[in-house]
Amino acid sequence: MKILATRRYPGPAWDELSDVEVIPLADVSAPRSGVEALIVANEPVPLELLPELRIVANFGVGYDRIDVAALAAAGVTVTNTPGVLDAATADLTFALILAVRRRIVEGDRLVRSGRWRGSYADAFLGQEVTGSTLGIVGLGRIGAAVARRARGFDVRLLYAQRRSAETEIAEYRELDDLLRESDVVTLHVPRTPETEGLIDARRLALLRDGATLINTARGEIVDEDALVRELVAGRISAGLDVFAHEPDVPADLFGLPNVILTPHIGSASVQAREAMTRVVVDNLLAFERGTPVPTPVAA
Ligand code: DGY
């Protein structure tokens, strides 16, 4: 099976694939005959350039930039990599929570600037995560992994979810109430037509003064302009790993001490990325054998 991949994906499983051409989609300008499989990282699929395509293996759990319905209509199978990146993403979420609440990046910048003049009793005071209220929006696999990490910090855990989940690890709240009651709100819903703009200007205004918003899900879930306004006003703080127009990030955020910006690295651990490649390869090999693919995406 001839495979096109938009880059070389990490890990030993990669070598189990034969007949792979690595090429960014931007460089595919004319129709390619014979290509039956495509490996992408949540990128739009140019079906018109790949007329013999039969399977798209997405390197990632989120596939919001892939038109799954159009591919299904064309008889193309789509797979993703659920499960293997939950720990990495939950770890990064917690790293951002701690870093924002305890002003770690701000402190690092001061020390590196050479302007630090000593430790004063009233300098660099942050907020303890211990004992705070953490609101998790979307208690799926990643949200639940964040909840498990939060237990060690003795936080009060709230969660909001479209369909109520049976759980004892957190107390259910309507989204607006969760936003009003939490010290830290962290987003873990996929980007869908229902969740795009979910945290709009009205909902951002519900956050407490001094609250922290963490987004390791998708930038489009938040009204980015409204978020920038709240952050510039200094009313809230944030840890943002994802943005609405990646890799563009609103320049107004760059000078702000109350926001930490990371370059979409939720799943960027060696372990998660190698496991993601393993899942991609397993899907392709199963497809080639004619057996059910392990992690299909439902159209
Ligand atoms: C995902 O899996 O959706 C991540 O955003 C990719 O790193």
PDB file of C-alpha atoms and ligand atoms in Angstrom:
ATOM      1  CA  MET A   1       0.000   0.000   0.000  1.00  0.00           C
ATOM      2  CA  LYS A   2       1.491   3.327  -1.044  1.00  0.00           C
ATOM      3  CA  ILE A   3       1.491   5.749   1.899  1.00  0.00           C
ATOM      4  CA  LEU A   4       1.964   9.492   1.962  1.00  0.00           C
ATOM      5  CA  ALA A   5       2.948  11.090   5.292  1.00  0.00           C
ATOM      6  CA  THR A   6       3.081  14.812   5.988  1.00  0.00           C
ATOM      7  CA  ARG A   7       6.218  14.319   8.105  1.00  0.00           C
ATOM      8  CA  ARG A   8       8.243  11.524   9.660  1.00  0.00           C
ATOM      9  CA  TYR A   9       6.524  10.588  12.900  1.00  0.00           C
ATOM     10  CA  PRO A  10       8.691   9.585  15.910  1.00  0.00           C
ATOM     11  CA  GLY A  11       9.345   6.159  17.340  1.00  0.00           C
ATOM     12  CA  PRO A  12      10.451   2.691  16.297  1.00  0.00           C
ATOM     13  CA  ALA A  13       7.000   1.661  14.968  1.00  0.00           C
ATOM     14  CA  TRP A  14       7.580   3.983  12.014  1.00  0.00           C
ATOM     15  CA  ASP A  15      10.097   1.537  10.525  1.00  0.00           C
ATOM     16  CA  GLU A  16       7.388  -1.120  10.194  1.00  0.00           C
ATOM     17  CA  LEU A  17       5.866   0.879   7.351  1.00  0.00           C
ATOM     18  CA  SER A  18       7.159   0.316   3.866  1.00  0.00           C
ATOM     19  CA  ASP A  19       6.559   2.461   0.793  1.00  0.00           C
ATOM     20  CA  VAL A  20       6.113   5.756   2.666  1.00  0.00           C
ATOM     21  CA  GLU A  21       6.773   9.081   1.016  1.00  0.00           C
ATOM     22  CA  VAL A  22       7.228  11.979   3.424  1.00  0.00           C
ATOM     23  CA  ILE A  23       5.982  15.230   1.938  1.00  0.00           C
ATOM     24  CA  PRO A  24       4.094  18.238   3.361  1.00  0.00           C
ATOM     25  CA  LEU A  25       0.617  18.542   1.844  1.00  0.00           C
ATOM     26  CA  ALA A  26       1.460  22.085   0.705  1.00  0.00           C
ATOM     27  CA  ASP A  27       3.964  20.523  -1.701  1.00  0.00           C
ATOM     28  CA  VAL A  28       1.389  18.216  -3.300  1.00  0.00           C
ATOM     29  CA  SER A  29       0.090  20.384  -6.123  1.00  0.00           C
ATOM     30  CA  ALA A  30      -0.962  17.839  -8.752  1.00  0.00           C
ATOM     31  CA  PRO A  31      -3.081  14.686  -8.321  1.00  0.00           C
ATOM     32  CA  ARG A  32      -1.086  11.687  -7.049  1.00  0.00           C
ATOM     33  CA  SER A  33      -2.081   8.327  -8.442  1.00  0.00           C
ATOM     34  CA  GLY A  34      -1.608   5.135  -6.456  1.00  0.00           C
ATOM     35  CA  VAL A  35      -1.622   6.745  -2.991  1.00  0.00           C
ATOM     36  CA  GLU A  36      -4.019   4.718  -0.838  1.00  0.00           C
ATOM     37  CA  ALA A  37      -3.056   5.894   2.654  1.00  0.00           C
ATOM     38  CA  LEU A  38      -2.301   9.272   4.165  1.00  0.00           C
ATOM     39  CA  ILE A  39      -0.811  10.097   7.564  1.00  0.00           C
ATOM     40  CA  VAL A  40      -1.583  13.613   8.812  1.00  0.00           C
ATOM     41  CA  ALA A  41      -1.562  15.540  12.069  1.00  0.00           C
ATOM     42  CA  ASN A  42      -5.053  17.054  12.076  1.00  0.00           C
ATOM     43  CA  GLU A  43      -4.657  18.629   8.638  1.00  0.00           C
ATOM     44  CA  PRO A  44      -7.337  19.085   5.950  1.00  0.00           C
ATOM     45  CA  VAL A  45      -7.191  16.256   3.425  1.00  0.00           C
ATOM     46  CA  PRO A  46      -7.067  17.276  -0.267  1.00  0.00           C
ATOM     47  CA  LEU A  47      -9.204  14.434  -1.663  1.00  0.00           C
ATOM     48  CA  GLU A  48      -9.057  15.940  -5.152  1.00  0.00           C
ATOM     49  CA  LEU A  49      -5.271  15.400  -5.173  1.00  0.00           C
ATOM     50  CA  LEU A  50      -5.464  11.843  -3.823  1.00  0.00           C
ATOM     51  CA  PRO A  51      -8.159  10.163  -5.937  1.00  0.00           C
ATOM     52  CA  GLU A  52      -7.289   6.610  -4.840  1.00  0.00           C
ATOM     53  CA  LEU A  53      -7.178   7.359  -1.108  1.00  0.00           C
ATOM     54  CA  ARG A  54      -8.704   4.636   1.116  1.00  0.00           C
ATOM     55  CA  ILE A  55      -7.507   5.494   4.632  1.00  0.00           C
ATOM     56  CA  VAL A  56      -6.417   8.576   6.585  1.00  0.00           C
ATOM     57  CA  ALA A  57      -4.510   7.825   9.807  1.00  0.00           C
ATOM     58  CA  ASN A  58      -4.527  10.921  12.009  1.00  0.00           C
ATOM     59  CA  PHE A  59      -1.554  11.353  14.343  1.00  0.00           C
ATOM     60  CA  GLY A  60      -3.556  12.801  17.244  1.00  0.00           C
ATOM     61  CA  VAL A  61      -6.806  12.326  19.073  1.00  0.00           C
ATOM     62  CA  GLY A  62      -8.391  15.555  17.799  1.00  0.00           C
ATOM     63  CA  TYR A  63      -9.448  15.596  14.153  1.00  0.00           C
ATOM     64  CA  ASP A  64     -11.386  18.849  13.953  1.00  0.00           C
ATOM     65  CA  ARG A  65      -9.547  19.993  10.810  1.00  0.00           C
ATOM     66  CA  ILE A  66     -10.373  16.783   8.945  1.00  0.00           C
ATOM     67  CA  ASP A  67     -13.715  16.583   7.132  1.00  0.00           C
ATOM     68  CA  VAL A  68     -14.592  13.084   8.326  1.00  0.00           C
ATOM     69  CA  ALA A  69     -18.080  13.167   6.777  1.00  0.00           C
ATOM     70  CA  ALA A  70     -16.727  14.039   3.317  1.00  0.00           C
ATOM     71  CA  LEU A  71     -14.094  11.311   3.587  1.00  0.00           C
ATOM     72  CA  ALA A  72     -16.689   8.757   4.711  1.00  0.00           C
ATOM     73  CA  ALA A  73     -18.885   9.731   1.764  1.00  0.00           C
ATOM     74  CA  ALA A  74     -15.901   9.054  -0.500  1.00  0.00           C
ATOM     75  CA  GLY A  75     -15.426   5.653   1.155  1.00  0.00           C
ATOM     76  CA  VAL A  76     -12.278   6.695   3.046  1.00  0.00           C
ATOM     77  CA  THR A  77     -11.663   5.273   6.541  1.00  0.00           C
ATOM     78  CA  VAL A  78     -10.348   7.699   9.185  1.00  0.00           C
ATOM     79  CA  THR A  79      -8.494   6.675  12.354  1.00  0.00           C
ATOM     80  CA  ASN A  80      -7.038   8.632  15.299  1.00  0.00           C
ATOM     81  CA  THR A  81      -4.884   7.957  18.386  1.00  0.00           C
ATOM     82  CA  PRO A  82      -7.093   8.088  21.508  1.00  0.00           C
ATOM     83  CA  GLY A  83      -5.892   7.081  24.978  1.00  0.00           C
ATOM     84  CA  VAL A  84      -2.138   7.143  24.545  1.00  0.00           C
ATOM     85  CA  LEU A  85      -1.737  10.890  25.075  1.00  0.00           C
ATOM     86  CA  ASP A  86      -3.992  11.388  28.103  1.00  0.00           C
ATOM     87  CA  ALA A  87      -1.168  11.285  30.669  1.00  0.00           C
ATOM     88  CA  ALA A  88       1.075  13.660  28.707  1.00  0.00           C
ATOM     89  CA  THR A  89      -1.735  16.179  28.221  1.00  0.00           C
ATOM     90  CA  ALA A  90      -2.891  15.941  31.844  1.00  0.00           C
ATOM     91  CA  ASP A  91       0.725  16.423  33.005  1.00  0.00           C
ATOM     92  CA  LEU A  92       1.086  19.557  30.880  1.00  0.00           C
ATOM     93  CA  THR A  93      -2.255  20.848  32.173  1.00  0.00           C
ATOM     94  CA  PHE A  94      -1.057  20.475  35.723  1.00  0.00           C
ATOM     95  CA  ALA A  95       2.311  22.008  34.889  1.00  0.00           C
ATOM     96  CA  LEU A  96       0.490  25.082  33.517  1.00  0.00           C
ATOM     97  CA  ILE A  97      -1.814  25.282  36.543  1.00  0.00           C
ATOM     98  CA  LEU A  98       1.144  25.281  38.934  1.00  0.00           C
ATOM     99  CA  ALA A  99       3.288  27.555  36.770  1.00  0.00           C
ATOM    100  CA  VAL A 100       0.577  30.204  36.399  1.00  0.00           C
ATOM    101  CA  ARG A 101      -0.653  30.098  40.006  1.00  0.00           C
ATOM    102  CA  ARG A 102       2.918  30.272  41.402  1.00  0.00           C
ATOM    103  CA  ARG A 103       4.246  32.693  38.747  1.00  0.00           C
ATOM    104  CA  ILE A 104       7.098  30.392  37.778  1.00  0.00           C
ATOM    105  CA  VAL A 105       7.804  31.731  34.283  1.00  0.00           C
ATOM    106  CA  GLU A 106       7.645  35.334  35.525  1.00  0.00           C
ATOM    107  CA  GLY A 107      10.160  34.460  38.245  1.00  0.00           C
ATOM    108  CA  ASP A 108      12.420  32.690  35.774  1.00  0.00           C
ATOM    109  CA  ARG A 109      12.431  35.783  33.543  1.00  0.00           C
ATOM    110  CA  LEU A 110      13.375  38.027  36.470  1.00  0.00           C
ATOM    111  CA  VAL A 111      16.283  35.828  37.518  1.00  0.00           C
ATOM    112  CA  ARG A 112      17.599  35.584  33.950  1.00  0.00           C
ATOM    113  CA  SER A 113      17.317  39.364  33.479  1.00  0.00           C
ATOM    114  CA  GLY A 114      19.925  39.893  36.195  1.00  0.00           C
ATOM    115  CA  ARG A 115      17.537  42.327  37.960  1.00  0.00           C
ATOM    116  CA  TRP A 116      16.668  40.079  40.897  1.00  0.00           C
ATOM    117  CA  ARG A 117      17.725  41.786  44.144  1.00  0.00           C
ATOM    118  CA  GLY A 118      16.816  39.135  46.697  1.00  0.00           C
ATOM    119  CA  SER A 119      13.862  37.346  48.243  1.00  0.00           C
ATOM    120  CA  TYR A 120      11.377  39.670  49.961  1.00  0.00           C
ATOM    121  CA  ALA A 121       8.454  38.689  52.146  1.00  0.00           C
ATOM    122  CA  ASP A 122       5.928  40.382  49.927  1.00  0.00           C
ATOM    123  CA  ALA A 123       7.436  39.674  46.498  1.00  0.00           C
ATOM    124  CA  PHE A 124       6.211  37.170  43.941  1.00  0.00           C
ATOM    125  CA  LEU A 125       3.267  36.002  45.974  1.00  0.00           C
ATOM    126  CA  GLY A 126       1.251  33.457  44.089  1.00  0.00           C
ATOM    127  CA  GLN A 127      -1.825  31.406  44.905  1.00  0.00           C
ATOM    128  CA  GLU A 128      -1.707  27.912  46.355  1.00  0.00           C
ATOM    129  CA  VAL A 129      -3.241  25.199  44.239  1.00  0.00           C
ATOM    130  CA  THR A 130      -3.724  23.157  47.400  1.00  0.00           C
ATOM    131  CA  GLY A 131      -7.192  23.765  48.786  1.00  0.00           C
ATOM    132  CA  SER A 132      -8.415  25.670  45.719  1.00  0.00           C
ATOM    133  CA  THR A 133     -11.447  24.867  43.577  1.00  0.00           C
ATOM    134  CA  LEU A 134     -10.642  23.311  40.206  1.00  0.00           C
ATOM    135  CA  GLY A 135     -13.316  23.238  37.522  1.00  0.00           C
ATOM    136  CA  ILE A 136     -12.880  20.689  34.737  1.00  0.00           C
ATOM    137  CA  VAL A 137     -14.873  21.348  31.580  1.00  0.00           C
ATOM    138  CA  GLY A 138     -15.219  17.946  29.894  1.00  0.00           C
ATOM    139  CA  LEU A 139     -14.604  14.921  32.075  1.00  0.00           C
ATOM    140  CA  GLY A 140     -13.499  12.549  29.319  1.00  0.00           C
ATOM    141  CA  ARG A 141     -10.247  10.603  29.358  1.00  0.00           C
ATOM    142  CA  ILE A 142      -7.965  13.654  29.631  1.00  0.00           C
ATOM    143  CA  GLY A 143     -10.254  15.534  32.039  1.00  0.00           C
ATOM    144  CA  ALA A 144     -10.390  12.463  34.289  1.00  0.00           C
ATOM    145  CA  ALA A 145      -6.578  12.163  34.180  1.00  0.00           C
ATOM    146  CA  VAL A 146      -6.364  15.794  35.340  1.00  0.00           C
ATOM    147  CA  ALA A 147      -8.852  14.996  38.127  1.00  0.00           C
ATOM    148  CA  ARG A 148      -6.698  12.098  39.325  1.00  0.00           C
ATOM    149  CA  ARG A 149      -3.632  14.350  39.505  1.00  0.00           C
ATOM    150  CA  ALA A 150      -5.655  17.003  41.367  1.00  0.00           C
ATOM    151  CA  ARG A 151      -6.471  14.602  44.211  1.00  0.00           C
ATOM    152  CA  GLY A 152      -2.926  14.922  45.536  1.00  0.00           C
ATOM    153  CA  PHE A 153      -3.448  18.669  45.872  1.00  0.00           C
ATOM    154  CA  ASP A 154      -6.571  18.363  48.033  1.00  0.00           C
ATOM    155  CA  VAL A 155      -8.555  20.524  45.657  1.00  0.00           C
ATOM    156  CA  ARG A 156     -12.329  20.767  45.519  1.00  0.00           C
ATOM    157  CA  LEU A 157     -13.165  19.304  42.120  1.00  0.00           C
ATOM    158  CA  LEU A 158     -16.073  20.445  39.961  1.00  0.00           C
ATOM    159  CA  TYR A 159     -16.902  19.302  36.458  1.00  0.00           C
ATOM    160  CA  ALA A 160     -19.237  20.377  33.682  1.00  0.00           C
ATOM    161  CA  GLN A 161     -20.192  18.135  30.834  1.00  0.00           C
ATOM    162  CA  ARG A 162     -22.882  18.095  28.157  1.00  0.00           C
ATOM    163  CA  ARG A 163     -24.019  14.597  29.060  1.00  0.00           C
ATOM    164  CA  SER A 164     -23.856  14.013  32.804  1.00  0.00           C
ATOM    165  CA  ALA A 165     -21.205  11.402  33.635  1.00  0.00           C
ATOM    166  CA  GLU A 166     -21.537   8.942  36.494  1.00  0.00           C
ATOM    167  CA  THR A 167     -18.570   9.847  38.659  1.00  0.00           C
ATOM    168  CA  GLU A 168     -17.619  10.263  42.247  1.00  0.00           C
ATOM    169  CA  ILE A 169     -14.354  12.064  41.619  1.00  0.00           C
ATOM    170  CA  ALA A 170     -15.927  15.487  41.078  1.00  0.00           C
ATOM    171  CA  GLU A 171     -19.156  17.398  41.743  1.00  0.00           C
ATOM    172  CA  TYR A 172     -21.306  18.219  38.723  1.00  0.00           C
ATOM    173  CA  ARG A 173     -22.095  21.851  37.968  1.00  0.00           C
ATOM    174  CA  GLU A 174     -23.794  23.635  35.103  1.00  0.00           C
ATOM    175  CA  LEU A 175     -21.020  25.310  33.088  1.00  0.00           C
ATOM    176  CA  ASP A 176     -21.921  28.852  34.201  1.00  0.00           C
ATOM    177  CA  ASP A 177     -21.913  27.818  37.869  1.00  0.00           C
ATOM    178  CA  LEU A 178     -18.580  26.030  37.462  1.00  0.00           C
ATOM    179  CA  LEU A 179     -17.079  29.222  35.993  1.00  0.00           C
ATOM    180  CA  ARG A 180     -18.430  31.300  38.888  1.00  0.00           C
ATOM    181  CA  GLU A 181     -17.184  28.932  41.599  1.00  0.00           C
ATOM    182  CA  SER A 182     -13.729  27.855  40.387  1.00  0.00           C
ATOM    183  CA  ASP A 183     -10.308  29.317  41.109  1.00  0.00           C
ATOM    184  CA  VAL A 184      -8.895  27.411  38.141  1.00  0.00           C
ATOM    185  CA  VAL A 185     -10.893  26.303  35.088  1.00  0.00           C
ATOM    186  CA  THR A 186      -9.368  23.802  32.674  1.00  0.00           C
ATOM    187  CA  LEU A 187     -10.851  22.878  29.283  1.00  0.00           C
ATOM    188  CA  HIS A 188     -10.946  19.293  27.996  1.00  0.00           C
ATOM    189  CA  VAL A 189     -13.706  19.144  25.410  1.00  0.00           C
ATOM    190  CA  PRO A 190     -13.061  18.346  21.745  1.00  0.00           C
ATOM    191  CA  ARG A 191     -13.630  21.081  19.188  1.00  0.00           C
ATOM    192  CA  THR A 192     -17.012  20.486  17.568  1.00  0.00           C
ATOM    193  CA  PRO A 193     -19.672  22.886  16.212  1.00  0.00           C
ATOM    194  CA  GLU A 194     -21.230  22.753  19.721  1.00  0.00           C
ATOM    195  CA  THR A 195     -18.033  23.616  21.627  1.00  0.00           C
ATOM    196  CA  GLU A 196     -16.625  26.262  19.286  1.00  0.00           C
ATOM    197  CA  GLY A 197     -16.880  29.576  21.158  1.00  0.00           C
ATOM    198  CA  LEU A 198     -18.213  27.745  24.235  1.00  0.00           C
ATOM    199  CA  ILE A 199     -16.231  30.067  26.513  1.00  0.00           C
ATOM    200  CA  ASP A 200     -17.444  33.338  25.034  1.00  0.00           C
ATOM    201  CA  ALA A 201     -17.189  36.887  26.395  1.00  0.00           C
ATOM    202  CA  ARG A 202     -20.245  36.430  28.642  1.00  0.00           C
ATOM    203  CA  ARG A 203     -18.835  33.244  30.160  1.00  0.00           C
ATOM    204  CA  LEU A 204     -15.333  34.697  30.563  1.00  0.00           C
ATOM    205  CA  ALA A 205     -16.924  37.505  32.553  1.00  0.00           C
ATOM    206  CA  LEU A 206     -18.344  34.905  34.970  1.00  0.00           C
ATOM    207  CA  LEU A 207     -14.817  33.903  36.055  1.00  0.00           C
ATOM    208  CA  ARG A 208     -13.823  35.179  39.478  1.00  0.00           C
ATOM    209  CA  ASP A 209     -11.326  38.032  39.729  1.00  0.00           C
ATOM    210  CA  GLY A 210      -7.925  36.340  39.925  1.00  0.00           C
ATOM    211  CA  ALA A 211      -9.151  33.064  38.419  1.00  0.00           C
ATOM    212  CA  THR A 212      -6.979  31.094  35.988  1.00  0.00           C
ATOM    213  CA  LEU A 213      -8.103  29.606  32.671  1.00  0.00           C
ATOM    214  CA  ILE A 214      -6.095  26.681  31.283  1.00  0.00           C
ATOM    215  CA  ASN A 215      -6.560  25.565  27.676  1.00  0.00           C
ATOM    216  CA  THR A 216      -4.763  22.472  26.397  1.00  0.00           C
ATOM    217  CA  ALA A 217      -7.732  21.458  24.205  1.00  0.00           C
ATOM    218  CA  ARG A 218      -8.350  23.708  21.196  1.00  0.00           C
ATOM    219  CA  GLY A 219      -8.057  27.487  20.826  1.00  0.00           C
ATOM    220  CA  GLU A 220     -11.390  27.776  19.048  1.00  0.00           C
ATOM    221  CA  ILE A 221     -13.275  26.690  22.192  1.00  0.00           C
ATOM    222  CA  VAL A 222     -12.612  30.151  23.661  1.00  0.00           C
ATOM    223  CA  ASP A 223     -13.460  33.543  22.154  1.00  0.00           C
ATOM    224  CA  GLU A 224      -9.796  34.496  21.786  1.00  0.00           C
ATOM    225  CA  ASP A 225     -10.395  38.249  21.358  1.00  0.00           C
ATOM    226  CA  ALA A 226     -12.482  38.358  24.531  1.00  0.00           C
ATOM    227  CA  LEU A 227      -9.852  36.319  26.378  1.00  0.00           C
ATOM    228  CA  VAL A 228      -7.105  38.715  25.284  1.00  0.00           C
ATOM    229  CA  ARG A 229      -9.204  41.647  26.595  1.00  0.00           C
ATOM    230  CA  GLU A 230      -9.622  39.970  30.012  1.00  0.00           C
ATOM    231  CA  LEU A 231      -5.906  39.166  30.188  1.00  0.00           C
ATOM    232  CA  VAL A 232      -4.814  42.653  29.124  1.00  0.00           C
ATOM    233  CA  ALA A 233      -7.114  44.052  31.825  1.00  0.00           C
ATOM    234  CA  GLY A 234      -5.272  41.776  34.268  1.00  0.00           C
ATOM    235  CA  ARG A 235      -8.501  40.486  35.789  1.00  0.00           C
ATOM    236  CA  ILE A 236      -7.663  36.816  35.243  1.00  0.00           C
ATOM    237  CA  SER A 237      -4.608  34.736  34.352  1.00  0.00           C
ATOM    238  CA  ALA A 238      -4.181  31.917  31.860  1.00  0.00           C
ATOM    239  CA  GLY A 239      -2.061  29.027  30.686  1.00  0.00           C
ATOM    240  CA  LEU A 240      -2.556  28.531  26.961  1.00  0.00           C
ATOM    241  CA  ASP A 241      -1.148  25.663  24.909  1.00  0.00           C
ATOM    242  CA  VAL A 242      -3.551  26.112  21.988  1.00  0.00           C
ATOM    243  CA  PHE A 243      -4.701  29.073  19.924  1.00  0.00           C
ATOM    244  CA  ALA A 244      -7.463  29.847  17.450  1.00  0.00           C
ATOM    245  CA  HIS A 245      -5.129  30.537  14.501  1.00  0.00           C
ATOM    246  CA  GLU A 246      -2.018  28.445  15.149  1.00  0.00           C
ATOM    247  CA  PRO A 247       0.818  29.136  14.822  1.00  0.00           C
ATOM    248  CA  ASP A 248      -0.320  32.771  15.088  1.00  0.00           C
ATOM    249  CA  VAL A 249      -0.718  33.961  18.661  1.00  0.00           C
ATOM    250  CA  PRO A 250      -2.265  37.345  19.545  1.00  0.00           C
ATOM    251  CA  ALA A 251       0.731  39.683  19.947  1.00  0.00           C
ATOM    252  CA  ASP A 252      -1.052  41.538  22.767  1.00  0.00           C
ATOM    253  CA  LEU A 253      -0.326  38.512  24.964  1.00  0.00           C
ATOM    254  CA  PHE A 254       3.443  38.565  24.534  1.00  0.00           C
ATOM    255  CA  GLY A 255       4.272  41.183  27.164  1.00  0.00           C
ATOM    256  CA  LEU A 256       1.760  40.034  29.776  1.00  0.00           C
ATOM    257  CA  PRO A 257       3.010  38.549  33.063  1.00  0.00           C
ATOM    258  CA  ASN A 258      -0.330  36.844  33.787  1.00  0.00           C
ATOM    259  CA  VAL A 259      -0.292  34.389  30.889  1.00  0.00           C
ATOM    260  CA  ILE A 260       1.958  31.451  30.028  1.00  0.00           C
ATOM    261  CA  LEU A 261       2.093  30.463  26.364  1.00  0.00           C
ATOM    262  CA  THR A 262       3.268  27.063  25.126  1.00  0.00           C
ATOM    263  CA  PRO A 263       3.432  25.838  21.498  1.00  0.00           C
ATOM    264  CA  HIS A 264       0.719  23.124  21.418  1.00  0.00           C
ATOM    265  CA  ILE A 265       2.804  20.571  23.307  1.00  0.00           C
ATOM    266  CA  GLY A 266       0.065  18.729  25.223  1.00  0.00           C
ATOM    267  CA  SER A 267       1.049  15.360  23.766  1.00  0.00           C
ATOM    268  CA  ALA A 268       4.714  16.204  23.225  1.00  0.00           C
ATOM    269  CA  SER A 269       6.353  13.628  25.479  1.00  0.00           C
ATOM    270  CA  VAL A 270       8.628  10.962  24.032  1.00  0.00           C
ATOM    271  CA  GLN A 271       6.337   8.282  25.446  1.00  0.00           C
ATOM    272  CA  ALA A 272       3.089   9.735  24.075  1.00  0.00           C
ATOM    273  CA  ARG A 273       4.438  10.620  20.648  1.00  0.00           C
ATOM    274  CA  GLU A 274       6.019   7.186  20.143  1.00  0.00           C
ATOM    275  CA  ALA A 275       2.791   5.534  21.291  1.00  0.00           C
ATOM    276  CA  MET A 276       0.821   7.715  18.862  1.00  0.00           C
ATOM    277  CA  THR A 277       3.018   6.518  15.993  1.00  0.00           C
ATOM    278  CA  ARG A 278       2.443   2.940  17.197  1.00  0.00           C
ATOM    279  CA  VAL A 279      -1.343   3.445  16.972  1.00  0.00           C
ATOM    280  CA  VAL A 280      -1.074   5.068  13.518  1.00  0.00           C
ATOM    281  CA  VAL A 281       1.015   2.141  12.265  1.00  0.00           C
ATOM    282  CA  ASP A 282      -1.289  -0.473  13.854  1.00  0.00           C
ATOM    283  CA  ASN A 283      -4.255   1.110  12.086  1.00  0.00           C
ATOM    284  CA  LEU A 284      -2.508   1.095   8.719  1.00  0.00           C
ATOM    285  CA  LEU A 285      -1.242  -2.465   9.064  1.00  0.00           C
ATOM    286  CA  ALA A 286      -4.696  -3.709  10.101  1.00  0.00           C
ATOM    287  CA  PHE A 287      -6.268  -1.904   7.161  1.00  0.00           C
ATOM    288  CA  GLU A 288      -3.744  -3.390   4.774  1.00  0.00           C
ATOM    289  CA  ARG A 289      -4.473  -6.888   6.136  1.00  0.00           C
ATOM    290  CA  GLY A 290      -8.179  -6.292   5.725  1.00  0.00           C
ATOM    291  CA  THR A 291      -8.904  -6.638   9.469  1.00  0.00           C
ATOM    292  CA  PRO A 292     -10.873  -4.009  11.502  1.00  0.00           C
ATOM    293  CA  VAL A 293      -8.808  -0.897  12.277  1.00  0.00           C
ATOM    294  CA  PRO A 294      -8.237  -0.566  16.068  1.00  0.00           C
ATOM    295  CA  THR A 295      -9.272   3.081  16.479  1.00  0.00           C
ATOM    296  CA  PRO A 296     -11.678   4.245  13.763  1.00  0.00           C
ATOM    297  CA  VAL A 297     -13.262   7.690  13.879  1.00  0.00           C
ATOM    298  CA  ALA A 298     -17.041   7.590  13.534  1.00  0.00           C
ATOM    299  CA  ALA A 299     -18.351   9.727  10.666  1.00  0.00           C
TER     300      ALA A 299
HETATM  301  C1  DGY B   1      -4.319  15.895  19.650  1.00  0.00           C
HETATM  302  O1  DGY B   1      -4.019  14.705  19.764  1.00  0.00           O
HETATM  303  O2  DGY B   1      -5.417  16.264  19.267  1.00  0.00           O
HETATM  304  C2  DGY B   1      -3.275  16.882  19.990  1.00  0.00           C
HETATM  305  O3  DGY B   1      -3.751  18.175  19.940  1.00  0.00           O
HETATM  306  C3  DGY B   1      -2.104  16.681  19.063  1.00  0.00           C
HETATM  307  O4  DGY B   1      -0.954  16.882  19.741  1.00  0.00           O
END
